[in-house]
Amino acid sequence: KAGVTQTPRYLIKTRGQQVTLSCSPISGHRSVSWYQQTPGQGLQFLFEYFSETQRNKGNFPGRFSGRQFSNSRSEMNVSTLELGDSALYLCASSKGTVGGEAFFGQGTRLTVV
Amino acid sequence: GESVGLHLPTLSVQEGDNSIINCAYSNSASDYFIWYKQESGKGPQFIIDIRSNMDKRQGQRVTVLLNKTVKHLSLQIAATQPGDSAVYFCAVTTDSWGKFQFGAGTQVVVTP
């Protein structure tokens, strides 16, 4: 059974640019959550999608957005990149029930210069 | 709001000994808890979970204990091995889809 796949693994972008990250969940999983991991703030929740609908959202500015497709694949977009957006972005896949096991991908390492 | 903390940033343990990693949470409504292991350059790996209607759950070489009275969670690793060296996170949720609050992480270093 394939795990959670995130692409690309590494990205380098310039301040002011935008970026799109992709996450393919485990087959049969309908929920995708996104997290930002930094040394200073740890793992912070961005948002969660289930059946193409955002069900939950963290405390990030509107520059961070996401969407989910009918095949459960999800993308997150960050516009007008800032240096502080440099982080490991992780997505987690689950069946979508409350309190369900969540499995993470390897993450996308974004560096903003 | 909810906060999650870990008691020790680094835990050094001798190979073969048992490890105990602790986690405190503040929201008494928290009802589902997961321990993750993260190795360098990788995403968090699911280790074991426990729901609020349980006090203890065992897996392979791991045991999670939940004390709801004092809002405390622990992960015990039996016979710690070099491959157990990693950062361990507790994750807590309060009946909220996909939204986990993570602890800061404990770095476990296994020495020979």
PDB file of N, CA and C in Angstrom, chain A residues 5 9 59 64 100 105:
ATOM      1  N   THR A   5       2.357  10.757  -0.577  1.00  0.00           N
ATOM      2  CA  THR A   5       3.385  11.271  -1.481  1.00  0.00           C
ATOM      3  C   THR A   5       3.282  12.773  -1.606  1.00  0.00           C
ATOM      4  N   ARG A   9      10.047  17.483  -3.370  1.00  0.00           N
ATOM      5  CA  ARG A   9      10.682  17.314  -2.059  1.00  0.00           C
ATOM      6  C   ARG A   9      11.379  18.591  -1.608  1.00  0.00           C
ATOM      7  N   ASN A  59      -4.404  29.141  12.097  1.00  0.00           N
ATOM      8  CA  ASN A  59      -4.242  30.593  12.206  1.00  0.00           C
ATOM      9  C   ASN A  59      -3.134  31.117  11.312  1.00  0.00           C
ATOM     10  N   PHE A  64      -1.874  31.764   2.521  1.00  0.00           N
ATOM     11  CA  PHE A  64      -1.827  30.293   2.521  1.00  0.00           C
ATOM     12  C   PHE A  64      -3.222  29.775   2.158  1.00  0.00           C
ATOM     13  N   GLY A 100      -9.265   9.977  13.834  1.00  0.00           N
ATOM     14  CA  GLY A 100      -8.721   8.907  13.006  1.00  0.00           C
ATOM     15  C   GLY A 100      -7.219   9.024  12.870  1.00  0.00           C
ATOM     16  N   GLY A 105       3.357  12.424   5.032  1.00  0.00           N
ATOM     17  CA  GLY A 105       4.303  12.277   3.945  1.00  0.00           C
ATOM     18  C   GLY A 105       5.676  12.748   4.391  1.00  0.00           C
TER      19      GLY A 105
END
